[in-house]
Coordinates of C-alpha atoms and ligand atoms in Angstrom, one line a residue:
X1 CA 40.9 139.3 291.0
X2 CA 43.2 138.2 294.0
X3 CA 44.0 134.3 294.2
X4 CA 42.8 133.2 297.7
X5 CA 44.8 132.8 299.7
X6 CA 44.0 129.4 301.0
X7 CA 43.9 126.7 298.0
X8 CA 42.0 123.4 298.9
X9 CA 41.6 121.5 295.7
X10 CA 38.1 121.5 294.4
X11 CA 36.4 118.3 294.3
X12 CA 33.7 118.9 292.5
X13 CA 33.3 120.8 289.2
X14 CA 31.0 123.7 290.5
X15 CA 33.7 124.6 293.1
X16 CA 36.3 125.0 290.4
X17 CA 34.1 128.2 289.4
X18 CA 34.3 129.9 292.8
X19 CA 37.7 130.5 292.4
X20 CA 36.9 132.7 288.9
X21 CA 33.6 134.6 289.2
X22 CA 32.8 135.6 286.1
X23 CA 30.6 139.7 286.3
X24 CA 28.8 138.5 282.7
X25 CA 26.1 141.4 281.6
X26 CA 23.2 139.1 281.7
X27 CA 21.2 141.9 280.5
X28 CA 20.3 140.0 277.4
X29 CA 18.8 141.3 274.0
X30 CA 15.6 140.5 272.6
X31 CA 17.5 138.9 270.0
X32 CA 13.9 138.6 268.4
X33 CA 12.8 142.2 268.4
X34 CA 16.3 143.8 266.6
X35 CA 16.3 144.5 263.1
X36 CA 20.5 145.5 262.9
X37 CA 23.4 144.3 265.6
X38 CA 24.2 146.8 268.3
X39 CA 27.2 148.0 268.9
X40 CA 27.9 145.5 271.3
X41 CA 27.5 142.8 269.3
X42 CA 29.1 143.9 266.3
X43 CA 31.9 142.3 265.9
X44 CA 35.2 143.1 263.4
X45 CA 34.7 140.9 260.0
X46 CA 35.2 137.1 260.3
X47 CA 38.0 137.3 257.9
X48 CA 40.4 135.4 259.9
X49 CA 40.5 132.3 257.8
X50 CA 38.4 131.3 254.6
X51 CA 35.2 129.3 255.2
X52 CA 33.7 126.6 253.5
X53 CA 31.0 124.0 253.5
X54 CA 32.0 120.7 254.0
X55 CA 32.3 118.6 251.3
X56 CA 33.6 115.1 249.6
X57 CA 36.7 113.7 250.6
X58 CA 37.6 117.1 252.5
X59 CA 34.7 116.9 254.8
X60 CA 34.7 116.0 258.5
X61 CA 35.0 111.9 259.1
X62 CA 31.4 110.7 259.4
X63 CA 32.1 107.2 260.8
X64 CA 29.3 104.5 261.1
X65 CA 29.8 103.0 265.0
X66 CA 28.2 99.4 264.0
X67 CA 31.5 99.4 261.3
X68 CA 34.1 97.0 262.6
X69 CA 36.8 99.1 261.1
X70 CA 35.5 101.9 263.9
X71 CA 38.6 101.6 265.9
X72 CA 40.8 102.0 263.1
X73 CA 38.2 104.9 261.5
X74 CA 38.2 106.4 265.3
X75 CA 42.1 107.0 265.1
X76 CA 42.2 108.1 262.0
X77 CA 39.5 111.1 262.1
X78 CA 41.0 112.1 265.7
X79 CA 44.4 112.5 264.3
X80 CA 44.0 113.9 261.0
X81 CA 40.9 116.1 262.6
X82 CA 39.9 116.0 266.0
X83 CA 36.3 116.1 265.3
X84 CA 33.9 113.7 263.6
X85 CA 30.6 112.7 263.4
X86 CA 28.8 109.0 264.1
X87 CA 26.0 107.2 263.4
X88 CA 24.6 104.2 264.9
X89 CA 25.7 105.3 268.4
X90 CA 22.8 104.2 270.4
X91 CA 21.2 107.2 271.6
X92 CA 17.6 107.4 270.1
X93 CA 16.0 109.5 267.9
X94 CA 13.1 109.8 270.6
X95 CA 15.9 111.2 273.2
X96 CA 17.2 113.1 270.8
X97 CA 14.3 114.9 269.5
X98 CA 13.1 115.3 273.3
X99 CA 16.1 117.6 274.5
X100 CA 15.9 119.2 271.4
X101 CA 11.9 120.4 272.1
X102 CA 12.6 120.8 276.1
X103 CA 15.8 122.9 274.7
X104 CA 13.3 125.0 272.6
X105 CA 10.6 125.6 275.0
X106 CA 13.6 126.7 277.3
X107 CA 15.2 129.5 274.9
X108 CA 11.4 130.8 273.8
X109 CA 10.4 131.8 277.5
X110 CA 10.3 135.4 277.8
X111 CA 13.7 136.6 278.6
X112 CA 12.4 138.1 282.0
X113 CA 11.2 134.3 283.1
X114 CA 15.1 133.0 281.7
X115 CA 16.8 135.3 283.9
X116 CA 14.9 134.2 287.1
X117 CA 17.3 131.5 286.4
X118 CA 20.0 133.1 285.8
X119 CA 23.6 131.6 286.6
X120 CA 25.2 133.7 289.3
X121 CA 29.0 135.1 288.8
X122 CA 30.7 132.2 290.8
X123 CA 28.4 129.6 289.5
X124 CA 28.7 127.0 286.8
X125 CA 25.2 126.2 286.1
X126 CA 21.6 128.1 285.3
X127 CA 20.5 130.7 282.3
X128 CA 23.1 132.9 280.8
X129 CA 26.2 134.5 278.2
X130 CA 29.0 132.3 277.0
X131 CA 31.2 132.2 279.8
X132 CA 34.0 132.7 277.9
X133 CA 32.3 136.1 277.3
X134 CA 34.4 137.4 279.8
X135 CA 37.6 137.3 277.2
X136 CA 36.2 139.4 274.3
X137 CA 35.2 142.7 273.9
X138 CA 32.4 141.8 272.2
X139 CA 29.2 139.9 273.1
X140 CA 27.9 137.1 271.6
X141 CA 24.3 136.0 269.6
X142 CA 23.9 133.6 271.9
X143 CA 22.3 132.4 275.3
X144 CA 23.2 129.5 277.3
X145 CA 21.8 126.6 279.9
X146 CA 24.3 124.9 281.9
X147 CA 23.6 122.0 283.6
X148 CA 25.7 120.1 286.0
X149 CA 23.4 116.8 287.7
X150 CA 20.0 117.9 288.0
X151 CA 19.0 120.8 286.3
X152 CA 15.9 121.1 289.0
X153 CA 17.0 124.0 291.1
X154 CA 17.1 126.4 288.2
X155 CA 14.1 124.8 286.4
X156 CA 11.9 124.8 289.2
X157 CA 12.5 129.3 288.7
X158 CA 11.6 128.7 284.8
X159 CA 8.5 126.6 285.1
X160 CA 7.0 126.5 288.8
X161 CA 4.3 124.5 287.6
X162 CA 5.6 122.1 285.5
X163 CA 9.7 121.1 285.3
X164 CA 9.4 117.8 285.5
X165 CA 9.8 116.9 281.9
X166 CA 12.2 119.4 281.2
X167 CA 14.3 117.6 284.1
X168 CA 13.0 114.1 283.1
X169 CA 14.6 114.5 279.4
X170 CA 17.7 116.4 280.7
X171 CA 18.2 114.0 283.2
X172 CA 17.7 110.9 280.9
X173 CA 20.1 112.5 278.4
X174 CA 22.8 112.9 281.1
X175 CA 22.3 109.0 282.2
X176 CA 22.3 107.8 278.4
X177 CA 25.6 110.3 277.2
X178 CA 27.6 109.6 280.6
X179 CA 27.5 105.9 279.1
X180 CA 28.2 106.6 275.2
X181 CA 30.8 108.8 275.7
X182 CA 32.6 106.2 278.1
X183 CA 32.3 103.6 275.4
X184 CA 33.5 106.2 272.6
X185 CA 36.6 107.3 275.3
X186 CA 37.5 103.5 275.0
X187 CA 37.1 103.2 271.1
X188 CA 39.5 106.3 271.3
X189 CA 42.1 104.9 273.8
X190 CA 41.9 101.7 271.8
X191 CA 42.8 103.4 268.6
X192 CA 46.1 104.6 270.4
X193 CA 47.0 100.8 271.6
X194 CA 45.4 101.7 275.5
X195 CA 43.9 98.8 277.4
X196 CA 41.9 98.8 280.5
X197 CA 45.5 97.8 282.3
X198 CA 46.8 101.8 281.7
X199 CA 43.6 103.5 282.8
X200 CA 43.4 103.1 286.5
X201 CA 40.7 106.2 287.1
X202 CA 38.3 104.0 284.7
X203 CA 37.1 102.5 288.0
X204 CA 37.0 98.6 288.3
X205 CA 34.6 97.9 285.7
X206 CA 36.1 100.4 283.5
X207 CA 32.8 102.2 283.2
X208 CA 34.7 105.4 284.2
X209 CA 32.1 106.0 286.6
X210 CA 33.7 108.9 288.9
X211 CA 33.7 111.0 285.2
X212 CA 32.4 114.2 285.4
X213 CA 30.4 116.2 282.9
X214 CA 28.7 118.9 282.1
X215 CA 25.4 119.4 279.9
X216 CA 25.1 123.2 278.1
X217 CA 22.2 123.9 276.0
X218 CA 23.7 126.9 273.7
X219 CA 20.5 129.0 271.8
X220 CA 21.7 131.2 268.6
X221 CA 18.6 133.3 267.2
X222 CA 18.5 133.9 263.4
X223 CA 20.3 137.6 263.3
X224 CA 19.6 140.2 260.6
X225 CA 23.1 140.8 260.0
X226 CA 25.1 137.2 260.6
X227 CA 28.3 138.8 259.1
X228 CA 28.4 141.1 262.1
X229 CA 27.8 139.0 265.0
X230 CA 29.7 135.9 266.3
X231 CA 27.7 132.5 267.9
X232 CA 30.6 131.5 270.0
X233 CA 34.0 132.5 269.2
X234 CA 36.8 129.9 268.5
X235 CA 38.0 127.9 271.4
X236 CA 39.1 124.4 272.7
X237 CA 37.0 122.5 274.8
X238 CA 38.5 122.1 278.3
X239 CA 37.2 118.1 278.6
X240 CA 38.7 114.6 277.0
X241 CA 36.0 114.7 274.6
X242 CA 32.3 116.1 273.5
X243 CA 29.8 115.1 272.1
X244 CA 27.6 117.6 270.3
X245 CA 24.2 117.6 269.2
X246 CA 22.9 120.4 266.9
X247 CA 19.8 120.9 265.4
X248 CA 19.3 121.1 261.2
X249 CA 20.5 124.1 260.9
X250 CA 24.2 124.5 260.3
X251 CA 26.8 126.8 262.3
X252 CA 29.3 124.8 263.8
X253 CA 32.9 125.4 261.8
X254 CA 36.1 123.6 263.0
X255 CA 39.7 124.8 261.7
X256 CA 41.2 122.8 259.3
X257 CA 44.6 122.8 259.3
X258 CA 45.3 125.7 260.6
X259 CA 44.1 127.2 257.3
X260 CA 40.2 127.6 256.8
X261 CA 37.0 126.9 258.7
X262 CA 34.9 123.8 257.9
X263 CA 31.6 124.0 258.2
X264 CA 30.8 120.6 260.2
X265 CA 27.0 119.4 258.1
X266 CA 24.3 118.6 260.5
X267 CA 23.1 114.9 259.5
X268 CA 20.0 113.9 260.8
X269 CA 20.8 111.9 264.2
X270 CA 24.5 112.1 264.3
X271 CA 26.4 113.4 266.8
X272 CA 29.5 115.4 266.7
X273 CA 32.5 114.1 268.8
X274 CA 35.4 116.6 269.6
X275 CA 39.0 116.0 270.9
X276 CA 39.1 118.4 273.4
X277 CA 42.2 119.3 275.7
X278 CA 43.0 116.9 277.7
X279 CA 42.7 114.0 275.6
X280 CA 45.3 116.2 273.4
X281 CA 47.3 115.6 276.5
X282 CA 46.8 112.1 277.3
X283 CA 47.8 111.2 274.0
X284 CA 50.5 113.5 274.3
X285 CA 50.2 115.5 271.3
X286 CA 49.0 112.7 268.6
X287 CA 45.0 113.9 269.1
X288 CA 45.0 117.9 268.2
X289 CA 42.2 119.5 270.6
X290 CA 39.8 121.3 267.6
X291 CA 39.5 124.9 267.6
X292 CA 35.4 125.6 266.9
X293 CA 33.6 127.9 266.8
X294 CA 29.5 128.6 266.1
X295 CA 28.6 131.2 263.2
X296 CA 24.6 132.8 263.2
X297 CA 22.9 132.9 260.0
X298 CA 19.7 135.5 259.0
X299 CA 16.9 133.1 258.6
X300 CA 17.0 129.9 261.0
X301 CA 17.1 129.4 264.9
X302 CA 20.0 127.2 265.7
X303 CA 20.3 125.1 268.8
X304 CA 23.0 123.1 270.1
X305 CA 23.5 120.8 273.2
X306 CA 27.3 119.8 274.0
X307 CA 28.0 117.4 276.7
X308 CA 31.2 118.0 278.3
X309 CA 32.9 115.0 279.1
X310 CA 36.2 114.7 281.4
X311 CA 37.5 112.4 283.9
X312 CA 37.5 112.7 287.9
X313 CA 38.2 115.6 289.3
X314 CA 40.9 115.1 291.2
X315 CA 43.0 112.3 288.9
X316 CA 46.1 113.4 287.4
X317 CA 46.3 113.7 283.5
X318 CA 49.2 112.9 281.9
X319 CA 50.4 111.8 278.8
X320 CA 50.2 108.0 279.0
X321 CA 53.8 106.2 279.8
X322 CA 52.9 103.8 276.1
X323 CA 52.9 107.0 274.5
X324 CA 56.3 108.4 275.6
X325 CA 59.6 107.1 274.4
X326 CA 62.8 108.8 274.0
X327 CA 61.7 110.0 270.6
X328 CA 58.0 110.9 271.8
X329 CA 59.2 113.2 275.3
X330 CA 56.3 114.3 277.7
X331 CA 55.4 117.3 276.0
X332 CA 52.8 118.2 279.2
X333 CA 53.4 118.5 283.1
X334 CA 50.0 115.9 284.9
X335 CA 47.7 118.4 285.3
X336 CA 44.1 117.8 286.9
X337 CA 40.5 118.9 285.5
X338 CA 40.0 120.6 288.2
X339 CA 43.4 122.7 287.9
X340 CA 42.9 123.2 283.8
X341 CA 39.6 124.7 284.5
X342 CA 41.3 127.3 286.5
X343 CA 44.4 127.6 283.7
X344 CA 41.4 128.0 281.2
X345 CA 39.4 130.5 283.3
X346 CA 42.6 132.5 283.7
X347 CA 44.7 132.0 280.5
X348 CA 41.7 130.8 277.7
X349 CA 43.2 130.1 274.5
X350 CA 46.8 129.9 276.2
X351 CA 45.6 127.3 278.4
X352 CA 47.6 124.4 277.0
X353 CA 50.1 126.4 276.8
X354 CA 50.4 126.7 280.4
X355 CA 51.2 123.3 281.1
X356 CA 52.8 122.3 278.0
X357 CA 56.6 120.6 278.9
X358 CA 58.0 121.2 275.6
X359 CA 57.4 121.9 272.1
X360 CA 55.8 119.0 270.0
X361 CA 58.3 117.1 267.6
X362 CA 55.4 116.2 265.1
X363 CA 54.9 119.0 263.5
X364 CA 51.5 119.4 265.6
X365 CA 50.3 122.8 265.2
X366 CA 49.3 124.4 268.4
X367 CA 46.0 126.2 267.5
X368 CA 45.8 127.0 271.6
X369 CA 48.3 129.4 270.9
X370 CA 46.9 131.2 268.4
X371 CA 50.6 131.0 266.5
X372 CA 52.0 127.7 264.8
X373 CA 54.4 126.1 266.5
X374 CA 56.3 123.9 264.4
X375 CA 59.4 121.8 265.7
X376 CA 61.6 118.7 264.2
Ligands
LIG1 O1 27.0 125.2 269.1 C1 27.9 124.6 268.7 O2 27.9 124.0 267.6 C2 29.2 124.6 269.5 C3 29.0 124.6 271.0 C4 30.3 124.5 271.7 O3 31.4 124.6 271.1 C5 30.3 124.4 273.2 O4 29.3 124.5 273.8 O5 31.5 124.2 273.7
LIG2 FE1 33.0 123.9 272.3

């Protein structure tokens, strides 16, 4: 597609999407009713790299948030990781186990009532495919709910009678997470030797209350042939952080290393946190974002809600100036959320890439790139 011709910087999130219309089939299966994977959903085997359950010492940081040695667990698990899990983060198991039913009754409407809400090409938020669909030739097992604020508009097509308590929990959930995953941001920042001083954009409480987000409900159906079909292929998340929530059933794999795929264990009440992109770039280079993806399995519905958490839309994000030396160069060029949504929606996995200054001296392997780069 053309580039317009006339660039005004988005200012909110929704806008970002105009610029990138995505022509998804929305023409879902009846992932239900199918006995084998059509053609096209089959994707090539999942032989990239190993996988394996997580386990002992070799298993995804589970960090307990009420432990004063958090800050110091915090920095650890983001930069040995990028991902972890926590406990004792505040959110409660009521909340919890609300989104997850309101998510449930969502994804078992009949698919014809899902697509009345159905999220249009230039539009960020409704019923519908991955959107990073668009970069594969394959589809996925999976159907979406993307909501940005209020989730009314499109829930008012799902359930004329009754949205309220859909939007209620949604809502409520939106309130609760924009908090935690401000406090987590600082733990993180803290971890790194950041102070309120260096974070202008945090607002004058610190609260970073101009922080956007995103809520997306993802839905994978059991599938009679799992090795065939693919949840959500491996990518970065385009935010500072997430913060996941997935039912019992497992599915979620990070890359280790580079070398094999970790399956991340679903523990009752715990939510997954993931370095995504531009906290890689804050930190310039010492958080990797994780590369994740979501595998399918032949016996048990999964569901999965990530909130996507990043900072005002228009703020520039840099590496910060305590993190750069002579030793420790900028390695990426201020970029705004706003303007790596649009790298991402045009370059995906290369996205980093795109604004990336120089090579990392830290050995950091750049999983974006789907090559390693290794230098110093
Ligand atoms: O379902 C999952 O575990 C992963 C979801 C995810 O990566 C995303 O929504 O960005
Ligand atoms: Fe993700």
């Amino acid at each position: 597609m053309k580039p317009p011709t006339e660039y005004t910087m988005p200012s909110r999130l929704a806008e970002v999407y105009k610029a990138h219309p995505a022509y998804l089939h929305h023409n879902h299966l009846d992932f239900e009713s199918l006995r084998e994977v059509p053609e096209s959903h089959a994707w090539p085997p999942l032989d990239d790299y190993p996988s394996r359950d997580s386990y002992g010492a070799e298993s995804v940081p589970v960090i307990d948030l009420a432990d004063p040695n958090s800050v110091k667990l915090v920095g650890y698990a983001c930069k040995t990781w990028g991902v972890f899990q926590v406990t004792n983060h505040s959110i409660s198991m009521r909340l919890l186990d609300n989104i997850e039913s309101e998510g449930q009754r969502l994804f078992s409407l009949p698919r014809q009532q899902k697509l009345k809400a159905a999220r249009l090409p230039d539009g960020i938020s409704g019923y519908g495919v991955a959107r990073i669909s668009s970069f594969f030739p394959k589809l996925m097992w999976s159907e979406g709910f993307t909501i940005v604020g209020s989730p009314a508009e499109h829930a008012r097509q799902l359930w004329p009678q009754d949205f309220s308590s859909f939007c209620d929990a949604m809502e409520e959930y939106e309130k609760e997470m924009k908090q935690f995953a401000g406090r987590l941001l600082w733990l993180i920042l803290s971890s790194l030797g950041i102070n309120k001083e260096d974070i202008k954009w945090a607002g004058p409480t610190g609260d970073f209350g101009d922080a956007g987000a995103v809520l997306q409900l993802n839905s994978y159906p059991a599938c009679p042939e799992p090795n065939r079909a693919m949840g959500l292929a491996a990518h970065t998340d385009s935010t500072l952080l997430t913060v996941l929530y997935q039912n019992s059933t497992s599915g979620l794999q990070v890359l280790r290393d580079g070398v094999e795929w970790v399956t991340v264990t679903p523990i009752k009440g715990a939510l997954v946190i993931n370095v995504g992109d531009l906290l890689h770039i804050l930190s310039n280079g010492r958080y990797p974002s994780i590369l994740h993806r979501a595998v399918v399995n032949a016996t048990h519905h999964r569901l999965s809600i990530a909130y996507l958490y990043g900072p005002p839309m228009n703020v520039q994000i840099s590496p910060l100036s305590k993190l750069v030396d002579p030793s420790h160069p900028p390695l990426y060029r201020p970029v705004t959320w706003s303007e790596y949504l649009d790298a991402k929606a045009q370059h995906f996995n290369k996205a980093l890439s795109s604004v990336r200054l120089c090579t990392p001296l830290n050995g950091f392997v750049d999983m974006n790139n789907n090559n390693s780069v290794k230098v110093g």
